[in-house]
XYZ file of C-alpha atoms in Angstrom:
491
model
C -20.132 13.280 4.385
C -20.061 17.037 3.870
C -20.496 18.375 0.376
C -17.232 19.217 -1.319
C -16.346 22.865 -1.309
C -13.966 24.498 -3.677
C -10.397 24.178 -2.488
C -7.356 26.170 -3.504
C -6.821 26.416 -7.236
C -4.718 23.559 -8.667
C -1.052 24.417 -8.930
C 1.103 22.570 -11.405
C 4.773 23.231 -12.044
C 5.491 23.490 -15.710
C 7.875 20.794 -16.801
C 11.161 21.683 -18.389
C 11.167 22.091 -22.130
C 11.984 19.105 -24.268
C 10.201 15.836 -24.990
C 10.027 13.342 -22.124
C 11.695 15.619 -19.570
C 10.418 16.534 -16.136
C 10.906 19.875 -14.450
C 14.253 20.367 -12.758
C 13.933 20.077 -8.996
C 15.454 23.513 -8.317
C 13.080 25.100 -10.801
C 10.241 23.207 -9.134
C 11.208 24.683 -5.801
C 11.341 28.250 -7.091
C 8.413 28.428 -9.455
C 4.746 27.649 -8.874
C 2.508 28.219 -11.870
C -1.242 27.700 -11.961
C -2.458 25.213 -14.565
C -5.932 24.280 -15.724
C -7.392 20.925 -14.754
C -7.032 18.519 -17.674
C -9.524 15.660 -18.179
C -10.672 15.769 -14.576
C -7.106 15.931 -13.190
C -5.985 18.612 -10.742
C -2.498 18.456 -9.319
C 0.213 20.582 -7.784
C 3.807 20.282 -6.691
C 4.549 20.135 -2.982
C 7.967 21.571 -2.154
C 7.784 21.283 1.621
C 5.796 19.337 4.193
C 4.873 20.338 7.736
C 7.154 18.520 10.128
C 9.951 18.089 7.567
C 13.019 20.259 8.119
C 13.723 22.242 4.956
C 12.636 21.720 1.338
C 11.869 18.173 0.271
C 14.852 16.381 -1.303
C 12.520 14.696 -3.793
C 9.873 15.806 -6.267
C 6.342 15.360 -4.900
C 3.095 16.087 -6.708
C -0.330 15.571 -5.178
C -3.797 15.933 -6.606
C -7.144 14.464 -7.553
C -8.609 12.599 -10.496
C -12.364 12.383 -11.012
C -13.496 8.781 -11.501
C -17.275 9.026 -11.055
C -18.789 12.199 -12.501
C -22.369 11.333 -11.518
C -21.502 11.054 -7.829
C -18.572 13.461 -7.772
C -16.059 10.839 -6.681
C -12.356 11.701 -6.871
C -9.265 9.658 -6.051
C -6.401 11.429 -4.306
C -2.801 10.685 -5.318
C 0.818 11.317 -4.371
C 3.327 11.155 -7.222
C 7.003 10.831 -6.280
C 9.460 11.312 -9.112
C 12.412 8.922 -9.364
C 15.473 10.378 -7.700
C 17.818 9.208 -10.448
C 17.429 9.557 -14.204
C 14.039 11.218 -13.701
C 13.645 12.507 -17.254
C 14.684 9.290 -18.977
C 12.089 7.055 -20.608
C 13.675 3.823 -19.369
C 13.124 4.714 -15.688
C 10.532 2.319 -14.221
C 7.137 3.663 -13.169
C 5.327 1.975 -10.258
C 1.651 2.360 -9.372
C 1.322 1.431 -5.688
C -1.896 0.359 -3.968
C -2.626 -0.483 -0.340
C -4.933 -3.093 1.183
C -7.881 -2.547 3.448
C -10.286 -2.044 4.942
C -9.900 1.113 2.817
C -6.423 1.854 4.179
C -4.872 5.052 2.933
C -2.009 4.663 0.488
C -0.130 6.970 2.849
C 0.730 3.696 4.609
C 2.814 2.847 1.540
C 4.252 6.333 1.273
C 5.053 6.902 4.940
C 5.648 3.418 6.379
C 6.692 1.090 3.561
C 8.282 2.159 0.263
C 8.062 5.966 0.101
C 10.681 8.642 0.815
C 9.385 9.862 4.206
C 9.177 8.384 7.681
C 7.927 9.728 10.988
C 10.459 10.585 13.638
C 9.375 8.182 16.355
C 9.122 10.228 19.520
C 6.359 10.526 22.148
C 3.472 12.635 20.928
C 3.284 15.853 22.966
C 0.468 17.657 21.168
C 2.682 19.327 18.577
C 2.994 18.376 14.921
C 4.811 15.033 14.455
C 8.141 15.350 12.679
C 9.204 13.685 9.432
C 12.549 12.432 8.143
C 13.917 11.079 4.867
C 13.822 7.321 4.172
C 17.157 6.105 2.814
C 15.497 2.929 1.485
C 12.805 4.609 -0.591
C 11.929 2.731 -3.765
C 11.756 6.142 -5.471
C 15.539 6.027 -5.665
C 15.131 3.843 -8.776
C 11.502 4.305 -9.839
C 8.744 6.858 -10.214
C 5.953 5.935 -7.782
C 2.306 6.914 -8.090
C 0.491 6.279 -4.794
C -3.322 6.294 -5.109
C -5.896 6.415 -2.315
C -8.265 3.745 -3.613
C -11.091 2.777 -3.363
C -13.161 5.934 -2.976
C -13.200 6.839 0.700
C -9.654 5.677 1.436
C -7.351 8.388 2.735
C -8.238 11.720 1.149
C -10.293 10.265 -1.709
C -13.922 11.304 -1.473
C -17.375 11.355 -3.039
C -19.803 14.256 -2.976
C -22.724 11.823 -3.012
C -22.972 8.891 -0.549
C -23.706 6.519 -3.415
C -20.184 7.100 -4.716
C -18.741 5.129 -1.799
C -20.658 1.980 -2.748
C -17.928 0.193 -4.697
C -16.251 -3.214 -4.791
C -13.266 -5.059 -6.228
C -14.395 -4.790 -9.838
C -15.804 -1.260 -9.812
C -12.805 0.070 -7.851
C -10.445 -1.554 -10.383
C -12.347 0.018 -13.268
C -12.120 3.386 -11.537
C -8.365 2.927 -11.200
C -8.195 2.186 -14.915
C -10.103 5.407 -15.588
C -7.777 7.201 -13.173
C -4.692 6.022 -15.077
C -6.130 6.975 -18.454
C -6.764 10.521 -17.266
C -3.547 10.846 -15.267
C -1.306 9.759 -18.128
C -3.242 11.993 -20.516
C -2.171 14.803 -18.194
C 1.394 13.427 -17.925
C 2.094 12.150 -21.461
C 5.866 12.414 -21.026
C 5.676 9.360 -18.714
C 3.503 7.162 -20.911
C 6.442 5.310 -22.504
C 8.207 4.446 -19.234
C 8.166 0.752 -18.201
C 4.997 0.520 -16.113
C 4.442 -1.807 -13.141
C 1.601 -2.243 -10.655
C 2.356 -3.156 -7.052
C 0.676 -3.600 -3.705
C 0.466 -5.764 -0.631
C -2.123 -7.565 1.477
C -5.655 -7.135 0.046
C -4.219 -5.116 -2.844
C -3.074 -8.550 -4.032
C -6.650 -8.979 -5.267
C -6.701 -5.739 -7.246
C -3.182 -5.691 -8.731
C -3.447 -8.698 -11.093
C -7.016 -7.835 -12.109
C -6.084 -4.239 -12.968
C -3.033 -5.512 -14.863
C -5.333 -7.870 -16.770
C -7.619 -4.965 -17.763
C -4.664 -2.909 -18.972
C -3.157 -5.841 -20.893
C -6.439 -6.399 -22.716
C -6.564 -2.725 -23.624
C -3.029 -2.881 -24.986
C -3.957 -5.875 -27.131
C -6.942 -3.908 -28.424
C -4.611 -1.131 -29.549
C -5.593 1.464 -26.936
C -3.137 4.089 -25.705
C -2.258 2.898 -22.228
C 0.749 2.772 -19.880
C 3.642 0.656 -21.115
C 2.768 -2.330 -18.894
C 5.719 -4.618 -18.212
C 4.680 -6.479 -15.084
C 3.498 -6.370 -11.494
C 4.516 -7.291 -7.953
C 2.517 -8.359 -4.898
C 3.601 -8.687 -1.272
C 2.023 -11.196 1.154
C -0.948 -11.005 -1.199
C -4.518 -12.087 -0.795
C -5.768 -14.122 -3.754
C -9.207 -15.394 -2.769
C -7.700 -18.890 -2.696
C -8.489 -20.943 0.430
C -4.779 -21.453 1.091
C -4.498 -17.765 1.994
C -6.110 -18.773 5.289
C -5.590 -22.522 5.590
C -1.796 -22.139 5.316
C -1.859 -20.509 8.740
C -2.280 -23.959 10.300
C 0.963 -25.571 9.040
C 2.781 -22.261 9.478
C 1.670 -21.914 13.121
C 2.683 -25.530 13.716
C 6.056 -25.064 12.068
C 6.975 -22.067 14.235
C 5.771 -23.655 17.475
C 2.537 -21.744 18.107
C 0.342 -24.850 18.084
C 1.097 -28.365 19.292
C 1.582 -31.556 17.300
C -1.664 -32.866 18.769
C -3.752 -29.857 17.685
C -2.148 -29.866 14.258
C -2.983 -33.559 13.805
C -6.546 -32.991 15.044
C -7.107 -30.227 12.513
C -5.698 -32.360 9.708
C -7.909 -35.271 10.744
C -11.212 -33.463 11.228
C -10.958 -30.377 9.005
C -9.454 -31.939 5.885
C -11.124 -30.477 2.804
C -13.258 -28.106 4.892
C -13.398 -24.348 5.010
C -11.390 -23.527 8.143
C -13.278 -20.265 8.579
C -16.664 -22.021 8.586
C -15.985 -25.558 9.924
C -18.385 -28.247 8.781
C -18.359 -30.448 11.907
C -18.161 -30.063 15.679
C -14.667 -31.522 16.161
C -13.217 -29.274 13.478
C -14.976 -26.244 14.985
C -13.587 -27.016 18.428
C -10.071 -27.484 17.085
C -10.233 -24.239 15.102
C -11.521 -22.389 18.153
C -8.465 -23.581 20.085
C -6.264 -22.674 17.120
C -7.658 -19.128 16.952
C -7.185 -18.628 20.690
C -3.541 -19.678 20.405
C -2.639 -17.521 17.415
C -4.305 -14.594 19.176
C -1.428 -14.775 21.657
C 0.974 -13.435 19.032
C 1.006 -10.475 16.667
C -0.264 -12.067 13.456
C 1.296 -9.407 11.215
C 4.730 -10.333 12.606
C 4.942 -13.212 15.045
C 8.151 -12.027 16.753
C 7.120 -8.532 17.799
C 5.121 -7.603 20.876
C 1.362 -7.293 20.585
C 0.424 -3.631 20.840
C -2.718 -1.565 20.802
C -3.668 -1.301 17.136
C -3.848 2.343 16.085
C -7.154 2.012 14.291
C -10.063 4.400 13.750
C -11.944 2.933 16.725
C -13.359 5.664 19.010
C -11.523 6.133 22.272
C -12.741 9.262 23.990
C -10.769 8.627 27.166
C -7.283 8.861 25.667
C -4.830 10.932 27.658
C -1.597 12.282 26.223
C 0.996 13.444 28.747
C -1.735 14.367 31.173
C -3.682 16.494 28.696
C -7.014 15.835 27.041
C -6.110 14.400 23.631
C -9.264 15.742 22.003
C -8.433 19.261 23.158
C -4.951 18.952 21.673
C -6.360 17.701 18.376
C -8.757 20.627 18.095
C -6.095 23.164 18.923
C -3.758 21.749 16.308
C -6.267 21.282 13.498
C -8.713 24.070 14.032
C -11.537 21.801 12.853
C -13.049 20.297 15.988
C -14.543 17.530 13.833
C -12.282 14.603 14.710
C -14.263 11.798 16.279
C -12.009 8.733 16.037
C -8.604 9.393 17.572
C -6.755 6.073 17.608
C -5.928 4.297 20.822
C -2.466 5.313 21.971
C -0.049 2.367 21.841
C 2.921 2.186 24.193
C 5.849 4.141 22.819
C 8.139 1.780 20.944
C 5.343 -0.319 19.451
C 5.400 -0.747 15.691
C 1.972 0.913 15.559
C 3.202 4.146 17.136
C 3.912 5.648 13.743
C 0.290 4.955 12.760
C -0.763 6.883 15.847
C 1.389 9.856 14.846
C 0.054 9.814 11.291
C -3.463 10.594 12.522
C -2.396 13.863 14.098
C -0.123 14.777 11.192
C -2.670 14.130 8.433
C -5.480 15.933 10.265
C -3.440 19.046 10.921
C -4.622 22.103 9.004
C -1.078 22.886 7.835
C -0.649 19.391 6.379
C -3.926 19.609 4.509
C -2.996 22.983 3.070
C 0.419 21.706 1.972
C -1.086 18.631 0.281
C -3.834 20.678 -1.372
C -6.729 18.829 0.253
C -10.054 20.224 -0.947
C -11.943 21.882 1.865
C -15.090 20.142 2.997
C -14.244 16.772 1.456
C -12.886 14.993 4.533
C -13.708 16.071 8.065
C -11.394 13.412 9.413
C -8.567 11.346 7.914
C -8.106 7.814 9.242
C -5.312 5.488 8.186
C -7.746 2.584 7.758
C -11.511 2.391 7.900
C -13.380 -0.202 9.941
C -16.124 -1.468 7.618
C -18.008 1.820 7.995
C -18.339 2.182 4.212
C -19.914 -0.352 1.825
C -17.609 -2.610 -0.174
C -18.330 -5.698 -2.279
C -15.708 -8.434 -2.576
C -16.749 -9.603 -6.017
C -13.548 -10.799 -7.678
C -13.453 -14.287 -6.216
C -10.186 -16.098 -6.937
C -7.608 -14.025 -8.858
C -5.012 -16.756 -9.522
C -6.339 -17.064 -13.088
C -5.187 -13.501 -13.741
C -1.689 -14.353 -12.534
C -1.659 -17.255 -14.980
C -3.010 -15.137 -17.848
C -0.541 -12.306 -17.344
C 2.593 -14.376 -16.878
C 1.625 -16.585 -19.821
C 1.510 -13.432 -21.927
C 5.058 -12.554 -20.959
C 4.472 -9.964 -18.234
C 6.998 -10.062 -15.401
C 5.748 -10.966 -11.928
C 7.234 -10.898 -8.444
C 5.406 -12.408 -5.483
C 7.233 -11.841 -2.203
C 6.520 -12.745 1.411
C 7.775 -11.572 4.751
C 8.633 -14.902 6.359
C 7.217 -13.966 9.789
C 3.716 -13.147 8.566
C 0.869 -15.251 9.998
C -1.895 -13.314 8.216
C -0.976 -14.515 4.704
C 1.881 -16.979 5.300
C 4.525 -17.606 2.669
C 3.391 -21.240 2.549
C 0.084 -20.238 0.983
C 1.742 -17.902 -1.508
C 4.241 -20.587 -2.504
C 1.343 -23.018 -3.014
C -0.542 -20.903 -5.548
C 2.652 -19.884 -7.348
C 3.509 -23.582 -7.734
C -0.038 -24.295 -8.915
C 0.680 -22.284 -12.064
C 2.801 -25.298 -13.102
C 5.584 -23.287 -14.687
C 8.957 -24.978 -15.042
C 11.782 -23.933 -12.704
C 14.450 -21.730 -14.271
C 16.488 -20.909 -11.152
C 15.900 -23.351 -8.294
C 15.355 -22.457 -4.641
C 18.355 -20.624 -3.229
C 19.298 -17.867 -0.820
C 19.550 -14.303 -2.032
C 22.034 -12.060 -0.250
C 22.641 -8.570 1.035
C 25.883 -7.542 2.696
C 27.230 -11.071 2.533
C 24.294 -12.535 4.467
C 21.138 -14.277 3.318
C 18.306 -11.769 3.050
C 15.726 -14.418 2.185
C 15.177 -17.199 -0.314
C 13.970 -17.172 -3.892
C 12.938 -19.331 -6.814
C 12.372 -18.261 -10.421
C 10.023 -19.953 -12.852
C 9.526 -19.730 -16.596
C 7.172 -17.003 -17.834
C 9.079 -14.435 -15.737
C 7.501 -15.476 -12.427
C 9.683 -14.950 -9.342
C 8.875 -15.803 -5.734
C 10.994 -14.487 -2.859
C 10.931 -14.416 0.920
C 12.305 -11.558 3.007
C 14.026 -12.769 6.134
C 12.654 -11.225 9.304
C 9.803 -9.357 7.611
C 6.112 -9.422 8.442
C 2.857 -8.829 6.578
C 3.839 -5.512 4.973
C 7.421 -6.574 4.396
C 9.055 -3.183 3.599
C 7.754 -1.823 6.891
C 9.763 -4.365 8.875
C 12.803 -4.934 6.641
C 13.189 -1.795 4.509
C 16.804 -2.347 3.461
C 16.275 -5.930 2.329
C 13.046 -5.081 0.525
C 14.632 -2.157 -1.286
C 17.520 -4.387 -2.400
C 15.017 -6.945 -3.689
C 12.976 -4.308 -5.521
C 15.999 -2.578 -7.044
C 17.352 -5.818 -8.465
C 14.027 -7.060 -9.754
C 12.761 -3.817 -11.273
C 16.100 -3.325 -13.079
C 15.976 -6.881 -14.449
C 18.850 -8.130 -12.339
C 18.936 -11.457 -10.478
C 18.123 -11.355 -6.787
């Protein structure tokens, strides 16, 4: 990793006068004033983005927060101001995290809950275009997207040792991040604060919420924590994986006979590491069968996964893709262009994001510090060290909800990676009484999924037709769910 060089000076728009108010969007567009870094925070307002036609119709701030002074590690963030009631202290504030392996939170911003989307059109070597997302969760909430852990997205460390983190250390760094960020944005400290994320972020969200709740009880000045939400979340519980077997059987991917064999010979065993030959053989057959479908969403076609894997033979419209990349970026340092999926695949947007994020104009607009990242990848591929040291996090769900914090666990009902059956199982294991029994929730006069609400403010919901990262597949339904829940309305 190259040593970090000084980037452009941090630019921060001064907020409008008056307690608790944020700068007016028109003023933000017209005025850029340099501000000093406060407590290791450097940020600036972005009024336009390459590929987006005209000024942004939302307030976007990007920047860095130092979380490891010894190693020079900094987390990169995108802050999107709520599009309604922005200056009011009752507007919800959502911290959003993304899973891994070290996936950039841009996945949340550009593919799931944020205000921008890529215009899906064949890549021709020019800068991919952006459009506005009508189902952005920023319509009702401030959203702080953070590239965490160190190494994800545009987050970086000047020293290699700074990348050696794990569940616990990364969570503590996020806590440090929030302390510094809110010290630099005190007008937002009183807003109702929520933590959210999907997939592997399901491990970090409840643990980080637990840390913050303990700080609040100790009388520390912290965000006004009200609750958290997790989508198709990992928990460290064995049912995260074992629930794939009854789910695959229920949707017709495996036969009755295989299902019965697994139940007979794998009962009580770790399905990932079978303890006897018959179980191992059955699980091998099982894995071969589920590999025939797209595990993130069983109904869509399997496509080439736009990952950071090297593919030096990619061709784009007859031209050498590497030559196009170098011409567009001016860096010549991009070594992992993703495999090009067929146009129309759900992963095509991931493919476009690589070229957009590595373009020199994009980096300048976002304020990326020169020399910190030679190459942006949407997700890493275990090329950086990471320790999974949290174990099972269900105890944190129990602790938080027992203390009165609101919780929403939701599942795309076509996800085979972390099936809704497993999520339902651990939610039920909390043994809370039912307040609102299982029922459909609706959008436009049709069922949008099903939900059940328990005591201690715990809600579980499914999103009909959605996959592993539910808002990516069913944005309208997920936004309706979020809007109702975050505003304390029934689904």
